Structures are given as structure tokens and as C-alpha cells.
Amino acid sequence: MLENLFYQTAAALTLAAVVGAIVMKLRQPLVVGFILTGLLAGPAALGWVTPESPLELLSGMGVAVLLFVVGLKLDLDLIRSVGPVALATGLGQVAFTSIVGFGICLALGMSVVEAAYVAIALTFSSTIIIVKLLSDKREIDSLHGRIAVGFLIVQDIVVVFLMIGLSVFAGGDETLAAAAFRVIVTGGVFMLGIAVLMRWVLPRLLDELAKVPELLVLCAIAWAIALAALGDALGFSKEVGAFLAGVSIASTPYREAVASRLVSLRDFLLLFFFIELGSRLDIASAGARLPEALTLSAFVLIGNPLIVVAIMGWMGYRRRTALLSGLTVAQISEFSLIFAALGVSLGHIGGDTLGLVTVVGIITIGLSTYLIQYSQRFYELLERPLRVFERPVAIHKNLTEEVIGPARADVIVFGLGRFGDKISAGLIARGVTVLGVDFDPGAVREGHTMGTMGMYTQYGDAEDPELAASLPLRSASWVVSTLPQLELNIVLHDAIRSYGFVGRFAATAHNETDARRLADRGVDLVLE
């Protein structure tokens, strides 16, 4: 191990740059390259970095900044809109994975205690990795992105109570009921304090800080790290504290300014998180248990997404939304390794069990990265089989019956996020009748309140081939798509043309390659 922190950091960054360049040349996600860097720099190979190295500090700060930025993008209305589905999928997935996983572990010949530890470790999904991948794909604000973040937070809450139960099981003096009561009271006071600051302190303070943009960003970072530390000190995770710090200023006018300035810092610090995570993956003692690791990895990669798809399908969500959300739980997390390591330190399980969980982590983190990266392609392959999970009645039947499009509209806007809202508001101000279409019930409800000002809403999925038949295409002069996915825009363009739309079509692209492909397909205007 390099003893000098500066040398350690320089070596890790250099290796990350080389491995990252190779990974990008192979057209693979950078996350995989960073984890591989940790493996190479860790004790299993070069020995430059250990899990207890000073780089862990930078890793922790990266985690805090990432969750802070996520919290910035989630206001209270959004949390309320995805709360039921996040709670149902989060708890449902945890129950399914732990119960079925426990049975699989027993069938593989494990003892009851070992099977319990491994099954519980399989239930945790990595909030850090998922949020990073969704952010890179610009899907963190999508419906499936918000649902995924919601049930990942539910998982984090479950982790807290599991850790309490484990401490009692290890022979602590505090009873489970007393520990649970203490956490509930502490958490309530923590949340109440943040709510008070949100209501009476933070808005005025931010107004003053905003006069100097650099000071605003500095104080935002300090707020994120401070609440992360406080959350950790109170017995919650750093992730929960940092996330709540972001939520606390998400309703202010400054969230976009702060978030945009923190993106580069977030990505730099997260590099150390992935390096540190890779250095923890000790595979030396796990070779003999590879068959078990492959079996459990298959269960996580297939079983976890399927239970989420089934629950969301039962709740009325479209199969595309359900699959894209479900793919985010097709891996175990860094908490799984920490949980297993705690079991080793308490003498409940052996080092070979930790090695088994480690190998499952390597396999599932690596493969799930590609599942999320190429989620649209996987959906196209599985679209027909997934129909078995989709209810014939669309989500929120009362909503779709109550909120329907008008007989005519001048412009049809697909996607009622921030971009779509701005476009719609600008058109309405010019006296244009707008029909907004979205498959997020919350966005449809909010847009429906604008109906008296010239905007109407309709629930619909852009990928539904029958949707175009229900739209007032004959009266519309423009159809505007604010959806960022290239494939969705191509499908939508072809669908409306097939139903006789003769007006102009505008689509959104996030890079020049997508813009050229849209132009080649006959799109009249590309929004970048």
C-alpha cells in the first residue's frame, strides 16, 4: 500500500484514467471501469488502496454530494406522487428476495444463520450506482427514475431497522422495541427540525447567499455534508441525511443553479467511491463457492426485476415503466458487503460467506450496469412476454376517464416535465390550445389544473401504437416531443404519420448523433 495520501490519490487517478479509456474504447459504461480500477488497485492485485485507506473520506463525500443532488430534484409533491408505488415495490421486493432467497440458500446446503445473512444481503440494491447510471442517461427525472429512487430509499430505511435488529441479536443491552422506539423518535425530531428550517430559515438564508453565487454553492455543499454527518451520527445512513439536505432546498428557486454547479464535483468524488468499492471486493476466498454465487446471481438478476414488474403491473403501471424500474434492483449493493462483513466480525458467519456475497456483488453489479445502460433494448426484446404483467385497464382508471383530450388542439406536447411545462406555458401565453400527453399520473393531474388557461391533458404512453388514434391529429399543426429517448421519438413520429398527421413534428435530442438520426427520419425540428 502507498502510505502517502497524495501518492495514493495520484496512482489511483492515473490508473482510473487508463482503465477508463480502455473501457470507453470497448463501448462499456465507465462505472465498470472504475470498479475494475478498485480491484486492480486494491489488496487483491497491486495493493495501492485498502478499504480503510484515506480515500474512503473522498468516497463518503462523493456519496453525500450525489444524494444531495438527487434530493434537489425531488420536491414534496413528487415524493407524494410516487410514495404508494415506492412503498409497495420497496417492501414487496425486500420480502420476496429475503424469503425466496432464504429458501434457495437452504437448498444450497447453508446453515440457517448463514442462509439468513446471505438472503438479507441479496435484498439491498445500490442507490449510488443506480442514481449515477440514471443521471448519466438523463432518466433520473423520468417516471421510472423517480419510482426507482423512491423504493431505493425505502430499502435504505429497511436497512436501518435490520441493523438495529442485528445489534440486538448480537447481544446488546437494548431491547428491539426500545431501539426501534429510539430510532422513530430520533428520526421524527430530525425530520421536524429540517421541516422548520425549510419553512422559516432556509428560504431567507438562500436569498442572501444567492447574491454571491460562489458562496451559495459552498454553503450548499457544507449543508449536504453536515446533514450527512448528522444523519450518520443519529443512527441513520449518510445517504439519508444528504438526501434530506437536498430535499430541504428543492422547493427554492436556487435548486437548478446549485445542482448544475455540483455535477462536475459529484462525478469527480464518485470516482473515489467506485475505486473504494472495488478495493473491498475480495475474491480470494470465494473461488470454491462459484457455483453457489452463479445461482444466487441469476436469482438477483432475474427474480428481483420480475417481482417489481409484477407489483407495478398489479398497481396498473405500463410494462415499460415497470421493467425500466425493475432493472434497477438487479444487483446487490455495497451495503450487502458491509452487512456480511458485520456478520463475520460478530462471529455469525465465516469469511467464505463474505467471499460468496462478494462474488455475487461483482457479477450482479457488473451485469446490471449493462441492463440499465441498454434498458430500452431489453424492453424491445421482452415487450410481448411482459404483457402478462400488464393490467388491461390503464393506471388510475378514474384519472384517465376524467382527464381526456379536447376535440381539437393546436399543439400536442408529449412529456410534461420541466421542459414540456415551459414549452406549454409559452404556447398558452400566445393563445395556443395545448394538449399535454404523459404517462406520469402526477404530471397529468398538475397539467389538468391548467385547463382553464388553454391546456388540456391526456394520459398516454408514447410507445402505445394505439395512442395516436385517440389524439386530435387533424386539428394540430405541431406535435412536440420533449422525451429524451431516441427510440421513443422515432416510434412516436412513425405512429402519428401512420394515422394521417400532416403537420410538423419536433423532437428532443441530447447529442448530435441523435439529432442527425432524427433529421434523417424526417423530423421537422430538433430541440437540443
XYZ file of C-alpha atoms in Angstrom:
528
model
C 0.000 0.000 0.000
C 1.172 3.513 -0.791
C 1.478 5.257 2.576
C 1.447 8.801 1.240
C -2.109 10.004 0.573
C -1.009 12.237 -2.300
C 0.863 9.368 -3.988
C -2.099 7.096 -3.370
C -4.512 9.539 -4.981
C -2.200 10.194 -7.935
C -1.744 6.465 -8.579
C -5.473 5.758 -8.320
C -6.397 8.630 -10.658
C -3.786 7.618 -13.228
C -4.935 4.013 -13.201
C -8.589 5.127 -13.422
C -7.803 7.284 -16.461
C -6.062 4.400 -18.262
C -8.717 1.811 -17.418
C -11.487 4.301 -18.195
C -10.043 4.991 -21.645
C -9.884 1.256 -22.384
C -13.443 0.713 -21.160
C -14.761 3.597 -23.265
C -12.911 2.236 -26.294
C -14.785 -1.017 -25.757
C -18.067 0.984 -25.557
C -18.734 -0.082 -21.981
C -20.037 2.054 -19.069
C -17.402 3.934 -17.084
C -18.788 2.577 -13.822
C -17.424 -0.850 -14.695
C -14.012 0.672 -15.403
C -13.946 2.450 -12.062
C -14.868 -0.725 -10.147
C -12.182 -2.584 -12.096
C -9.737 0.145 -11.097
C -10.573 -0.541 -7.457
C -9.984 -4.258 -7.951
C -6.587 -3.609 -9.582
C -5.520 -1.001 -7.018
C -6.900 -2.965 -4.070
C -5.400 -5.717 -1.898
C -6.241 -8.435 -4.435
C -3.774 -7.015 -7.008
C -1.442 -4.008 -6.684
C -2.212 -3.219 -3.044
C -2.158 0.552 -3.526
C -5.525 1.057 -1.840
C -7.205 -0.729 1.067
C -10.836 -0.385 2.221
C -9.588 1.552 5.262
C -7.450 3.963 3.223
C -7.834 7.758 3.449
C -9.572 7.644 0.060
C -12.626 6.485 1.983
C -13.156 10.110 3.050
C -13.400 11.279 -0.570
C -15.669 8.324 -1.271
C -18.033 9.338 1.529
C -18.134 12.936 0.331
C -18.949 11.740 -3.175
C -21.866 9.732 -1.837
C -23.147 12.732 0.114
C -22.929 15.113 -2.859
C -24.643 12.592 -5.160
C -27.602 12.061 -2.840
C -27.780 15.798 -2.200
C -28.146 16.458 -5.934
C -30.830 13.772 -6.156
C -32.698 15.395 -3.274
C -32.513 18.732 -5.056
C -34.565 17.288 -7.892
C -37.278 15.850 -5.661
C -39.803 18.244 -4.197
C -42.504 17.222 -1.719
C -45.231 16.958 -4.374
C -43.112 14.496 -6.327
C -42.437 12.404 -3.231
C -46.168 12.242 -2.523
C -46.906 11.233 -6.140
C -44.597 8.168 -6.102
C -44.977 7.333 -2.408
C -47.523 4.471 -2.703
C -45.776 2.654 -5.548
C -42.330 3.206 -3.990
C -43.525 1.760 -0.668
C -45.280 -1.204 -2.296
C -42.404 -2.135 -4.607
C -39.724 -1.463 -1.991
C -41.284 -3.599 0.726
C -42.555 -6.188 -1.754
C -39.123 -6.688 -3.297
C -37.424 -6.900 0.103
C -39.944 -9.512 1.316
C -39.779 -11.564 -1.892
C -35.973 -11.568 -2.145
C -35.368 -12.365 1.511
C -37.969 -15.172 1.736
C -37.267 -16.855 -1.610
C -33.537 -16.211 -1.267
C -33.571 -17.868 2.151
C -35.162 -20.959 0.640
C -32.598 -21.068 -2.176
C -29.731 -20.739 0.312
C -31.101 -23.608 2.414
C -31.420 -25.723 -0.744
C -27.743 -24.969 -1.489
C -26.811 -26.537 1.851
C -26.224 -23.455 4.000
C -26.979 -23.323 7.711
C -29.986 -21.326 8.906
C -27.890 -18.382 10.152
C -25.711 -18.293 7.043
C -28.768 -18.537 4.780
C -30.432 -15.669 6.666
C -27.394 -13.424 6.275
C -26.979 -14.166 2.573
C -30.710 -13.791 1.840
C -30.861 -10.412 3.576
C -27.697 -9.269 1.772
C -29.385 -10.062 -1.554
C -32.245 -7.637 -0.813
C -30.179 -4.430 -0.874
C -29.707 -2.531 -4.140
C -27.110 0.170 -4.655
C -28.670 3.633 -4.539
C -25.329 5.145 -5.523
C -24.794 3.105 -8.671
C -28.421 3.315 -9.804
C -28.671 7.073 -9.341
C -25.371 7.576 -11.180
C -26.487 5.445 -14.132
C -29.919 7.085 -14.312
C -28.317 10.533 -14.099
C -25.914 9.675 -16.921
C -28.883 8.582 -19.059
C -30.863 11.707 -18.083
C -33.621 9.473 -16.696
C -33.483 10.494 -13.047
C -36.500 12.809 -13.604
C -38.477 10.236 -15.594
C -41.367 8.362 -14.001
C -39.440 5.105 -13.704
C -36.397 7.013 -12.403
C -38.375 8.668 -9.628
C -40.103 5.414 -8.701
C -36.727 3.652 -8.582
C -35.241 6.307 -6.321
C -38.338 6.052 -4.143
C -38.129 2.321 -3.498
C -34.338 2.505 -3.092
C -34.936 4.970 -0.259
C -37.453 2.510 1.223
C -34.697 -0.113 1.097
C -32.339 2.247 2.937
C -34.924 2.691 5.691
C -35.310 -1.080 5.964
C -31.520 -1.364 6.287
C -31.580 0.890 9.361
C -34.057 -1.342 11.169
C -32.230 -4.500 10.125
C -29.021 -3.119 11.607
C -30.882 -2.402 14.842
C -32.219 -5.941 14.908
C -28.752 -7.325 14.225
C -27.275 -5.389 17.125
C -29.918 -6.849 19.438
C -29.323 -10.327 18.026
C -25.624 -9.844 18.777
C -26.445 -9.493 22.447
C -26.833 -5.775 23.033
C -28.394 -4.484 26.240
C -31.127 -2.512 24.443
C -34.289 -4.422 23.516
C -35.579 -4.359 19.965
C -38.681 -2.393 20.978
C -36.600 0.206 22.828
C -34.165 0.511 19.918
C -36.999 0.887 17.412
C -38.694 3.493 19.615
C -35.429 5.416 19.907
C -34.934 5.443 16.130
C -38.524 6.551 15.485
C -38.279 9.389 17.996
C -34.827 10.443 16.774
C -35.945 10.308 13.158
C -39.075 12.305 13.935
C -37.108 15.043 15.654
C -34.589 15.056 12.788
C -37.339 15.431 10.173
C -39.181 18.054 12.226
C -36.019 20.136 12.582
C -35.443 20.050 8.819
C -39.088 20.970 8.185
C -38.799 24.008 10.465
C -35.644 25.145 8.674
C -37.345 24.626 5.295
C -40.274 26.770 6.294
C -38.710 29.693 8.161
C -34.918 29.748 7.795
C -33.556 28.325 4.547
C -35.547 30.480 2.052
C -34.363 33.748 3.627
C -30.822 32.479 4.107
C -30.570 31.361 0.476
C -31.861 34.725 -0.718
C -28.889 36.353 0.978
C -26.343 33.764 -0.122
C -27.518 33.951 -3.738
C -26.050 37.447 -4.005
C -22.660 35.722 -4.249
C -23.052 32.555 -6.378
C -19.779 31.003 -5.189
C -20.869 31.376 -1.560
C -24.254 29.816 -2.373
C -22.596 26.711 -3.793
C -20.094 26.480 -0.920
C -22.844 26.694 1.685
C -24.920 24.130 -0.225
C -22.019 21.658 -0.100
C -21.488 22.377 3.583
C -25.207 21.808 4.228
C -25.107 18.487 2.375
C -22.043 17.171 4.206
C -23.263 18.451 7.584
C -26.654 16.747 7.336
C -24.986 13.577 6.028
C -22.750 13.559 9.100
C -25.678 14.339 11.407
C -27.782 11.580 9.857
C -24.945 9.123 10.369
C -24.403 10.262 13.965
C -28.102 9.799 14.757
C -28.004 6.176 13.611
C -29.249 6.719 10.073
C -27.104 6.491 6.949
C -25.110 9.326 5.407
C -27.223 8.803 2.287
C -30.460 9.622 4.115
C -29.011 12.791 5.661
C -27.573 14.076 2.380
C -30.787 13.276 0.528
C -32.883 15.199 3.059
C -30.475 18.131 2.734
C -31.254 18.273 -0.973
C -34.998 17.902 -0.455
C -34.912 20.757 2.062
C -33.951 23.281 -0.634
C -35.613 21.569 -3.603
C -38.610 23.891 -3.420
C -36.494 27.057 -3.612
C -35.664 28.957 -6.830
C -31.975 28.097 -6.460
C -32.030 24.321 -6.823
C -31.164 24.331 -10.542
C -28.282 26.761 -10.062
C -26.828 24.676 -7.242
C -27.378 21.332 -8.977
C -25.758 22.412 -12.247
C -22.628 23.643 -10.455
C -22.259 20.432 -8.444
C -22.397 17.946 -11.333
C -18.654 18.005 -12.076
C -17.739 17.822 -8.380
C -20.167 14.929 -7.928
C -18.656 12.929 -10.782
C -15.097 13.513 -9.579
C -15.779 12.479 -5.992
C -17.827 9.448 -7.064
C -14.760 8.142 -8.858
C -13.248 7.517 -5.416
C -16.414 5.778 -4.256
C -16.198 3.231 -7.063
C -12.455 2.762 -6.543
C -13.018 2.202 -2.827
C -15.904 -0.165 -3.577
C -13.722 -2.170 -5.936
C -10.989 -2.419 -3.327
C -13.477 -4.104 -0.965
C -14.238 -6.915 -3.395
C -12.055 -9.699 -2.012
C -12.445 -12.698 -4.320
C -9.560 -14.766 -2.996
C -11.658 -16.915 -0.638
C -14.667 -17.307 -2.907
C -13.427 -19.488 -5.789
C -14.700 -22.726 -4.265
C -18.232 -21.306 -3.972
C -18.547 -20.052 -7.538
C -21.480 -22.381 -8.438
C -23.465 -21.014 -5.497
C -22.545 -17.470 -6.481
C -23.788 -18.030 -10.047
C -27.089 -19.457 -8.781
C -27.700 -16.537 -6.413
C -26.627 -14.017 -9.058
C -29.162 -15.455 -11.501
C -31.845 -15.118 -8.829
C -30.975 -11.457 -8.200
C -30.680 -10.597 -11.902
C -33.983 -12.245 -12.848
C -36.089 -12.544 -9.704
C -35.694 -9.006 -8.342
C -36.771 -7.220 -11.557
C -39.666 -9.647 -12.090
C -41.187 -9.047 -8.654
C -41.026 -5.278 -9.214
C -42.633 -5.683 -12.654
C -45.363 -7.871 -11.146
C -46.141 -5.433 -8.312
C -46.183 -2.390 -10.595
C -48.266 -4.236 -13.167
C -50.782 -5.125 -10.461
C -50.901 -1.446 -9.483
C -51.734 -0.543 -13.093
C -48.414 0.737 -14.438
C -47.389 0.081 -18.026
C -44.993 -2.782 -18.632
C -42.328 -0.436 -19.986
C -42.319 1.690 -16.818
C -42.382 -1.440 -14.673
C -39.447 -3.084 -16.467
C -37.266 0.024 -16.509
C -37.912 0.442 -12.783
C -37.366 -3.249 -12.082
C -33.996 -3.411 -13.804
C -32.607 -1.038 -11.173
C -32.801 -3.732 -8.480
C -30.936 -6.387 -10.483
C -27.849 -6.137 -8.287
C -26.736 -6.150 -4.679
C -25.137 -3.116 -3.122
C -22.156 -2.003 -1.142
C -24.388 -2.344 1.946
C -24.627 -6.069 1.224
C -20.866 -6.386 1.634
C -20.888 -4.248 4.779
C -23.746 -6.315 6.224
C -21.915 -9.583 5.530
C -18.665 -8.170 6.944
C -20.523 -7.220 10.123
C -21.739 -10.802 10.392
C -18.136 -12.007 10.151
C -16.993 -9.584 12.865
C -19.786 -10.803 15.162
C -18.812 -14.415 14.547
C -22.164 -15.353 12.991
C -20.736 -16.334 9.588
C -17.312 -17.188 8.196
C -15.043 -15.394 5.753
C -16.044 -17.775 2.963
C -19.633 -16.498 3.214
C -18.378 -12.935 2.863
C -16.431 -14.089 -0.187
C -19.602 -15.618 -1.620
C -21.517 -12.353 -1.210
C -18.564 -10.515 -2.729
C -18.603 -12.637 -5.882
C -22.381 -12.157 -6.195
C -21.731 -8.419 -5.890
C -19.134 -8.435 -8.674
C -21.386 -10.413 -11.017
C -24.633 -8.548 -10.369
C -23.178 -5.030 -10.246
C -21.305 -5.635 -13.480
C -24.206 -7.198 -15.400
C -26.948 -4.926 -14.046
C -24.952 -1.936 -15.243
C -25.462 -3.152 -18.790
C -29.109 -3.983 -18.153
C -29.753 -0.374 -17.143
C -27.472 1.096 -19.793
C -29.339 -0.761 -22.555
C -32.732 -0.965 -20.862
C -34.650 0.171 -23.936
C -33.234 -2.682 -25.997
C -34.132 -5.197 -23.320
C -37.654 -3.812 -23.274
C -37.956 -4.247 -27.024
C -36.902 -7.898 -26.656
C -39.281 -8.584 -23.748
C -42.224 -6.390 -24.765
C -44.558 -9.248 -25.731
C -43.811 -11.616 -22.807
C -44.265 -8.742 -20.351
C -47.892 -8.318 -21.380
C -48.802 -10.971 -18.836
C -47.939 -8.472 -16.068
C -49.888 -5.528 -17.530
C -53.461 -4.916 -16.485
C -55.933 -4.267 -19.331
C -57.131 -1.110 -17.562
C -54.692 1.788 -17.642
C -53.188 3.212 -14.464
C -55.563 5.214 -12.302
C -58.729 4.418 -14.242
C -60.641 7.318 -12.730
C -57.918 9.697 -13.841
C -57.927 8.514 -17.445
C -61.724 8.689 -17.587
C -61.863 12.153 -16.074
C -58.952 13.770 -17.876
C -59.298 13.310 -21.604
C -58.088 15.346 -24.515
C -60.221 18.006 -26.218
C -61.911 17.565 -29.576
C -59.240 19.794 -31.082
C -55.829 21.176 -30.151
C -53.368 23.434 -31.916
C -50.270 21.770 -30.454
C -49.798 18.342 -28.838
C -46.903 18.165 -26.360
C -45.536 14.795 -25.249
C -43.822 14.867 -21.869
C -44.962 17.190 -19.075
C -41.678 17.548 -17.235
C -39.918 20.878 -16.721
C -39.071 21.245 -20.421
C -42.581 20.302 -21.527
C -44.161 22.642 -18.953
C -42.070 25.587 -20.175
C -42.984 24.949 -23.806
C -46.665 24.538 -22.933
C -46.746 27.692 -20.797
C -45.130 29.713 -23.587
C -47.646 28.466 -26.144
C -50.599 29.092 -23.832
C -49.394 32.666 -23.280
C -49.689 33.162 -27.055
C -53.277 31.933 -27.082
C -52.478 28.455 -28.409
C -54.567 25.483 -27.277
C -52.248 22.791 -25.967
C -52.878 19.110 -25.298
C -50.265 17.648 -22.949
C -49.706 13.881 -23.021
C -47.774 11.986 -20.340
C -47.732 8.541 -18.706
C -46.991 10.031 -15.264
C -50.346 10.413 -13.445
C -48.926 13.171 -11.246
C -47.906 15.237 -14.272
C -51.321 14.676 -15.860
C -53.084 15.893 -12.713
C -50.925 19.011 -12.462
C -51.390 19.825 -16.137
C -55.153 19.341 -15.833
C -55.339 22.237 -13.389
C -54.154 24.494 -16.244
C -57.127 23.523 -18.440
C -58.954 26.806 -17.902
C -55.887 28.641 -19.248
C -55.777 26.786 -22.567
C -54.124 23.489 -21.682
C -55.669 20.038 -21.582
C -54.084 16.760 -20.580
C -54.358 13.134 -21.544
C -52.782 10.055 -20.026
C -50.866 8.027 -22.585
C -47.677 6.119 -23.308
C -45.763 7.306 -26.367
C -44.881 3.684 -27.150
C -48.517 2.596 -27.272
C -49.251 2.118 -31.010
C -52.958 2.756 -30.421
C -52.442 6.090 -28.653
C -52.225 8.117 -31.869
C -55.781 7.118 -32.778
C -57.123 8.947 -29.702
C -55.337 12.235 -30.400
C -56.789 15.252 -32.267
C -54.158 14.999 -35.011
C -56.349 16.569 -37.703
C -56.552 19.923 -35.920
C -52.968 20.010 -34.648
C -50.360 21.910 -36.600
C -47.479 20.725 -34.397
C -46.637 17.675 -32.325
C -43.761 18.351 -29.916
C -41.895 15.598 -28.069
C -39.794 16.550 -25.050
C -38.901 12.898 -24.452
C -35.113 12.390 -24.457
C -35.067 8.811 -25.771
C -34.228 8.499 -29.460
C -36.174 5.257 -29.912
C -39.326 6.719 -28.375
C -39.212 9.742 -30.671
C -38.804 7.546 -33.749
C -41.717 5.315 -32.711
C -43.896 8.354 -31.990
C -43.011 10.034 -35.286
C -43.884 6.921 -37.295
C -47.121 6.348 -35.344
C -48.610 9.818 -35.859
C -47.659 9.810 -39.552
C -49.347 6.440 -39.992
C -52.568 7.971 -38.611
C -52.541 10.770 -41.161
C -50.836 13.603 -39.272
C -49.719 16.180 -41.885
C -48.448 18.883 -39.538
C -44.906 19.411 -38.286
C -43.102 17.270 -35.712
C -40.465 18.495 -33.238
C -38.367 16.100 -31.134
C -35.707 16.425 -28.449
C -32.132 15.168 -28.802
C -29.281 15.305 -26.280
C -26.412 14.828 -28.714
C -25.504 15.464 -32.340
C -25.709 11.803 -33.336
C -29.342 11.520 -32.194
C -30.136 14.864 -33.822
C -28.809 13.637 -37.185
C -30.773 10.393 -36.937
C -33.984 12.288 -36.155
C -33.413 14.621 -39.086
C -32.833 11.626 -41.365
C -36.199 10.190 -40.250
C -37.980 13.340 -41.409
C -38.322 15.212 -38.117
C -39.039 18.868 -38.925
C -37.364 20.452 -35.894
C -34.822 19.023 -33.469
C -34.661 20.593 -29.998
C -31.244 20.323 -28.323
